[in-house]
Tab-separated table of C-alpha atoms in Angstrom:
chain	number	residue	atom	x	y	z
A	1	UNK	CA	33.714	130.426	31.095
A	2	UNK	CA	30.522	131.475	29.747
A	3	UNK	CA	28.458	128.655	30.337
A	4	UNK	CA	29.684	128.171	34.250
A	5	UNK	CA	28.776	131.929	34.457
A	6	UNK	CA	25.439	131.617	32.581
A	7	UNK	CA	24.249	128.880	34.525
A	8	UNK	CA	25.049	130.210	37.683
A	9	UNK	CA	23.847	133.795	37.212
A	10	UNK	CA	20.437	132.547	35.984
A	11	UNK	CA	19.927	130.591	38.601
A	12	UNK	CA	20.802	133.085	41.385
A	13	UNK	CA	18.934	136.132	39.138
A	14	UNK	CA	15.378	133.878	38.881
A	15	UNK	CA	15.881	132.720	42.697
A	16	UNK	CA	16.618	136.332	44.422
A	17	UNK	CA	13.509	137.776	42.314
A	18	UNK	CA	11.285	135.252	43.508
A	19	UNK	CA	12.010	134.797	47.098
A	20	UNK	CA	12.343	138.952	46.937
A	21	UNK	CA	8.999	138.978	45.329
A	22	UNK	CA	7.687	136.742	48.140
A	23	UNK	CA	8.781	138.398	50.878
A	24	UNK	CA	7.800	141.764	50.011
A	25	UNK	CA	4.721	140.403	48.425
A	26	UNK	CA	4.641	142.829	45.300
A	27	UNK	CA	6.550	142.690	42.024
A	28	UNK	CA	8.661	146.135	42.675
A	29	UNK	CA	10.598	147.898	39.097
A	30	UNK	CA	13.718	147.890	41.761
A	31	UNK	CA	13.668	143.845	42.126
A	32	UNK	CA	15.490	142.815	39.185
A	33	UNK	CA	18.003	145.568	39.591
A	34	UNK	CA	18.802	144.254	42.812
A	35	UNK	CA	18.671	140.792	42.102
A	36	UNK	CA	20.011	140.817	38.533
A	37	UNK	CA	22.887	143.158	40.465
A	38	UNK	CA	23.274	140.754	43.650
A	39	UNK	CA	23.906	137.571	40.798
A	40	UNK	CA	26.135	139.031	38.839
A	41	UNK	CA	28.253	139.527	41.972
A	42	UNK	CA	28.132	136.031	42.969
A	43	UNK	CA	28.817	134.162	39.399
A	44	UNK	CA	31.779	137.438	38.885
A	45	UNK	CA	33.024	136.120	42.246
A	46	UNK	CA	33.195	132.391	41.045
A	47	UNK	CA	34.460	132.664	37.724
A	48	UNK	CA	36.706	135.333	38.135
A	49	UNK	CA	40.025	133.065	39.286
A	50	UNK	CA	39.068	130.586	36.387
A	51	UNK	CA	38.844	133.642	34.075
A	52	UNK	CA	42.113	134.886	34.949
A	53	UNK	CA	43.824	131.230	34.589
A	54	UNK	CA	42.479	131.378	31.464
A	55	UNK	CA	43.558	135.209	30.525
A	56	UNK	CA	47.367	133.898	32.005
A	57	UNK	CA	47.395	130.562	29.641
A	58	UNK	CA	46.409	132.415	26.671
A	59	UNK	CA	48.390	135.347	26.865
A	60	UNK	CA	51.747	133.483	27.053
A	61	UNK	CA	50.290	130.043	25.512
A	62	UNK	CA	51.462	128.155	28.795
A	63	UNK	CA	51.376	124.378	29.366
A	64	UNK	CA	49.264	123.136	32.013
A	65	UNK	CA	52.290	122.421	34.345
A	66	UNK	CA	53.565	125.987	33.437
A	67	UNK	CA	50.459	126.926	34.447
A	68	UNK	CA	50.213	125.173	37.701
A	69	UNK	CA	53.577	126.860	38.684
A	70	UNK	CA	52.252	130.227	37.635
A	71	UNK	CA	49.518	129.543	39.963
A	72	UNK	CA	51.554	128.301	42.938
A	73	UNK	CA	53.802	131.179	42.203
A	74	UNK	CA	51.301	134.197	42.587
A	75	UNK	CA	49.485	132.330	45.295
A	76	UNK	CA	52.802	132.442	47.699
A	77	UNK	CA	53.522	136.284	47.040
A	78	UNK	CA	50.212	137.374	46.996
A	79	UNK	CA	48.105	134.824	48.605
A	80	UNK	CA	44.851	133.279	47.710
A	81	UNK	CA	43.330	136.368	46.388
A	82	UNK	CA	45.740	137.105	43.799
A	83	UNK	CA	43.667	134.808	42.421
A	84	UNK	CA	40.872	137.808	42.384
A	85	UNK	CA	43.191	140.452	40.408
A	86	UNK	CA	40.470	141.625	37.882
A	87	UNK	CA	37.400	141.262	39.677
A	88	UNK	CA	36.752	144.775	40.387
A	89	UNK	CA	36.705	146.033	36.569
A	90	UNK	CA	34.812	142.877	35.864
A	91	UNK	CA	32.164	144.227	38.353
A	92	UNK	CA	32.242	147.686	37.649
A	93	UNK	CA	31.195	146.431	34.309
A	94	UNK	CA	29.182	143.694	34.503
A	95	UNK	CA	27.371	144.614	37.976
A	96	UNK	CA	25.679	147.434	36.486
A	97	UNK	CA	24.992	146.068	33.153
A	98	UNK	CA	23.111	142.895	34.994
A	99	UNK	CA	20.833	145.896	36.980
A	100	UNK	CA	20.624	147.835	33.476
A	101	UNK	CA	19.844	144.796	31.561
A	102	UNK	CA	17.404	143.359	33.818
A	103	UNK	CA	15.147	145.692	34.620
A	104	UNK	CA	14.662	147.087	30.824
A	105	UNK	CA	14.546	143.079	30.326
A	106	UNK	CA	11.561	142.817	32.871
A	107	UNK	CA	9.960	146.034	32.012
A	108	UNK	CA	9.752	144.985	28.180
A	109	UNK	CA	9.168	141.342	28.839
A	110	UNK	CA	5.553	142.711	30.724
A	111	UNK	CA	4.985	145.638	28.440
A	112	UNK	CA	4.955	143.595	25.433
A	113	UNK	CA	3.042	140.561	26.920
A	114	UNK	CA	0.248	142.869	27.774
A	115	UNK	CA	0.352	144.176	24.287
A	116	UNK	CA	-0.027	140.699	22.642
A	117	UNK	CA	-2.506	139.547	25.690
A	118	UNK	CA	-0.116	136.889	27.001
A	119	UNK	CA	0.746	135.299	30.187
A	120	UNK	CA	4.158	134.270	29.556
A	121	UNK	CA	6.515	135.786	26.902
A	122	UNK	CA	6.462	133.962	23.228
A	123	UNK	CA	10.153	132.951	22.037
A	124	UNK	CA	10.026	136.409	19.905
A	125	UNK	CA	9.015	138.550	22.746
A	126	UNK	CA	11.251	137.143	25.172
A	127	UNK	CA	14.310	137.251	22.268
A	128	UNK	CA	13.492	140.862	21.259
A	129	UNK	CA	13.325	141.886	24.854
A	130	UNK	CA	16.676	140.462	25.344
A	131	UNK	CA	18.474	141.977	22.297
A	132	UNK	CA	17.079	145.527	23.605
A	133	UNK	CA	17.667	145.026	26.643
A	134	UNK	CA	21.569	143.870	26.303
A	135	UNK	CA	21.899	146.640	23.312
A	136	UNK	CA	20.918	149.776	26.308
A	137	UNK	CA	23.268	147.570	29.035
A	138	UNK	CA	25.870	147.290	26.232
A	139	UNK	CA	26.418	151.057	25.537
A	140	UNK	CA	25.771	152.121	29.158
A	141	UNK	CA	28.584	150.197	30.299
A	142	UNK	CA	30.905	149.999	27.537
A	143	UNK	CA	33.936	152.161	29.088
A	144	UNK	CA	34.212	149.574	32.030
A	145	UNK	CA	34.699	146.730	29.287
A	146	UNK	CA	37.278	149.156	27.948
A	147	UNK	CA	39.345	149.639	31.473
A	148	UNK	CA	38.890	145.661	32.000
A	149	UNK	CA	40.299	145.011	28.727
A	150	UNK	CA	43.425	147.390	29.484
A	151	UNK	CA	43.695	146.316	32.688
A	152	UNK	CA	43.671	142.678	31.545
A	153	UNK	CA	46.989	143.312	29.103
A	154	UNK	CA	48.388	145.452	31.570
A	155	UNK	CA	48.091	142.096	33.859
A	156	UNK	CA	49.999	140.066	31.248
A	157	UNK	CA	52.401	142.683	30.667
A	158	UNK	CA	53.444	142.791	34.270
A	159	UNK	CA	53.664	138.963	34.555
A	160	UNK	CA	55.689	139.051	31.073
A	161	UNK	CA	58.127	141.225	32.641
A	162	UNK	CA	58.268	139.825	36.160
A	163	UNK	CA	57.760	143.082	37.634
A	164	UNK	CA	56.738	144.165	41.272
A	165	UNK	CA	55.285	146.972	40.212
A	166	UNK	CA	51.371	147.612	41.098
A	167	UNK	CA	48.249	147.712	39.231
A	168	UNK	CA	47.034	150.855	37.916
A	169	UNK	CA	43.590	151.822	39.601
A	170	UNK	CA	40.233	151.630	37.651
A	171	UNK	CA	40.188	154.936	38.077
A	172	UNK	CA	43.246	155.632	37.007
A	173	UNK	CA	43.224	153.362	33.713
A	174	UNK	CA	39.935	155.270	32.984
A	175	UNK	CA	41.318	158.481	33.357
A	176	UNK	CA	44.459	157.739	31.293
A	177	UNK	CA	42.092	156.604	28.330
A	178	UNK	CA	40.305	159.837	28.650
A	179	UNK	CA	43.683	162.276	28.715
A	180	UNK	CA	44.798	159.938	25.611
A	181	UNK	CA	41.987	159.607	23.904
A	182	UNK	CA	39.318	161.923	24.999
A	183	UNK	CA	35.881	160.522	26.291
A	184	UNK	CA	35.671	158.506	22.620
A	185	UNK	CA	37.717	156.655	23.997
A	186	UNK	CA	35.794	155.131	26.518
A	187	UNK	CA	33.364	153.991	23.570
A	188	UNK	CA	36.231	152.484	21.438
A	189	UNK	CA	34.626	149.404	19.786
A	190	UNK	CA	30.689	149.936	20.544
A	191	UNK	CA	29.842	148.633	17.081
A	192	UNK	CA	31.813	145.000	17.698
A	193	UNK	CA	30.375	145.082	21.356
A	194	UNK	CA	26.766	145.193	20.188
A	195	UNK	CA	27.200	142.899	17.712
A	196	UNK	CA	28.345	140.547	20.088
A	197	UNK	CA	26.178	141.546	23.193
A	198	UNK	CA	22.597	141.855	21.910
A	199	UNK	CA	22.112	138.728	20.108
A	200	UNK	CA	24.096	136.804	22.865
A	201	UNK	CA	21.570	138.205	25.506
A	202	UNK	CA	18.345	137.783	22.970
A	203	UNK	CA	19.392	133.804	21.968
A	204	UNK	CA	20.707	133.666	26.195
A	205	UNK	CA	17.049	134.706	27.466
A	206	UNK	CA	14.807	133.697	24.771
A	207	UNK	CA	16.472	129.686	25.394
A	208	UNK	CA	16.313	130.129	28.914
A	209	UNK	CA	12.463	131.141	28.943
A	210	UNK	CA	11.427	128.948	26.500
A	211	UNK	CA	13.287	126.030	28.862
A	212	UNK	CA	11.598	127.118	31.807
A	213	UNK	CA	7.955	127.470	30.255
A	214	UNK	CA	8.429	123.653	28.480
A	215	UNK	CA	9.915	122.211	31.866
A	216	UNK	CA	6.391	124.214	33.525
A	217	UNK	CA	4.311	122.674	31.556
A	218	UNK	CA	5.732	119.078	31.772
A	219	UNK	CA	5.486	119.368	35.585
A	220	UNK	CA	1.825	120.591	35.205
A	221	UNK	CA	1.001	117.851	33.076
A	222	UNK	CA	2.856	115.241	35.389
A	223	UNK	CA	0.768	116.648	38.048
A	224	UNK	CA	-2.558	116.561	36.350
A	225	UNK	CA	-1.791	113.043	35.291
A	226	UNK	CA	-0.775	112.246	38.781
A	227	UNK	CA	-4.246	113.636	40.262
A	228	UNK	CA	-6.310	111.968	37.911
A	229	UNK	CA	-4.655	108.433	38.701
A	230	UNK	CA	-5.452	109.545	42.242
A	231	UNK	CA	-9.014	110.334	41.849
A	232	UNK	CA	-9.349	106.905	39.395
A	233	UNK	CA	-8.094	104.975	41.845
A	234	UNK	CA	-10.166	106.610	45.120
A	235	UNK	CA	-13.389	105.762	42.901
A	236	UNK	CA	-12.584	102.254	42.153
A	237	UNK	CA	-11.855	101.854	46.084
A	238	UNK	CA	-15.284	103.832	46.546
A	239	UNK	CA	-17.265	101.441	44.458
């Protein structure tokens, strides 16, 4: 799933900041919050019946024509979005670490390019913005990923079971982990979370800038080639 996702919430992050950027006609702190936020809702919204085909297959190690029956099956008693069960957990977590992770992202990416006198970020400025960035997103939102995780095997405990019995609440699962557990246990597992999170995000961005600024600068030289055979060619029809 997380190349679909990545893909797709790249693409909708760099295309919201720019047309946002161009319509308000300044480069606001609050634009990649809102468009790093307004992404993540759209690629959440796409891969979320994918990622819960894939949650159901692993959980009970299903054959793709088990699978398909599963499917059929929760689609006639609970209709097409059954298909969504787990999408608000995976927003409450990932909506606000895409606004978290963004606009530390942004505000280091500049703060650190004025530092070194750059225009665009280097690989290591870009990369150590990244892991920064996802390491302050990755704590800050850490007891979501806890209730989606819970919710998640409380899904394929249901479905184990066959029973008709209702979801628990995000609120609810969050508030049972805290009358357990106490507030730690929101935080259970920060250390294997940031070890997975912050070099993810720092190899994720760094590749992704680095593709954009080499695909730039092919274009511009394309185009300068382009012009040139233009203004060769207007000169020989001259003389």
């Amino acid at each position: 799933m997380a190349v679909p996702a990545t893909v797709i919430y790249f693409t909708c992050y760099d295309q919201l900041r720019n047309l946002m950027r161009s319509y308000l006609g300044y480069d606001g702190s609050f634009i990649p919050v809102i468009a790093g936020a307004s992404a993540r809702v759209g690629a959440v919204t796409v891969i979320s019946p994918l990622e819960l085909i894939r949650t159901k297959s692993q959980s009970r190690r299903l054959t793709y024509r088990e699978l398909r029956v599963v499917i059929r099956t929760a689609v006639t008693h609970g209709g097409w979005l059954s298909l969504w069960r787990g999408w608000g957990p995976s927003v409450l977590r990932d909506v606000p670490f895409s606004a978290i992770y963004w606009y530390n992202y942004e505000l280091l990416k500049k703060l650190l390019c004025k530092k070194y006198n750059v225009s665009e970020p280097t690989l290591l400025i870009s990369f150590s913005s990244g892991a920064s960035s996802g390491t302050i997103a990755a704590v800050l939102t850490l007891p979501f990923d806890v209730v989606k995780t819970r919710r998640q095997i409380e899904i394929g405990e249901l479905d184990a079971m066959k029973s008709p019995k209702k979801l628990s609440s995000t609120w609810i699962i969050m508030e049972r982990i805290v009358r357990q557990s106490g507030f730690r246990g929101l935080f259970v597992g920060l250390l294997p979370r940031l070890l997975k999170v912050a070099p993810a995000c720092a190899i994720m961005i760094s590749s992704y800038e680095y593709g954009k600024s080499f695909f730039r600068k092919m274009n511009k030289e394309r185009e300068r080639k382009k012009a040139l055979s233009q203004t060769s060619s207007e000169k020989m029809h001259t003389g």
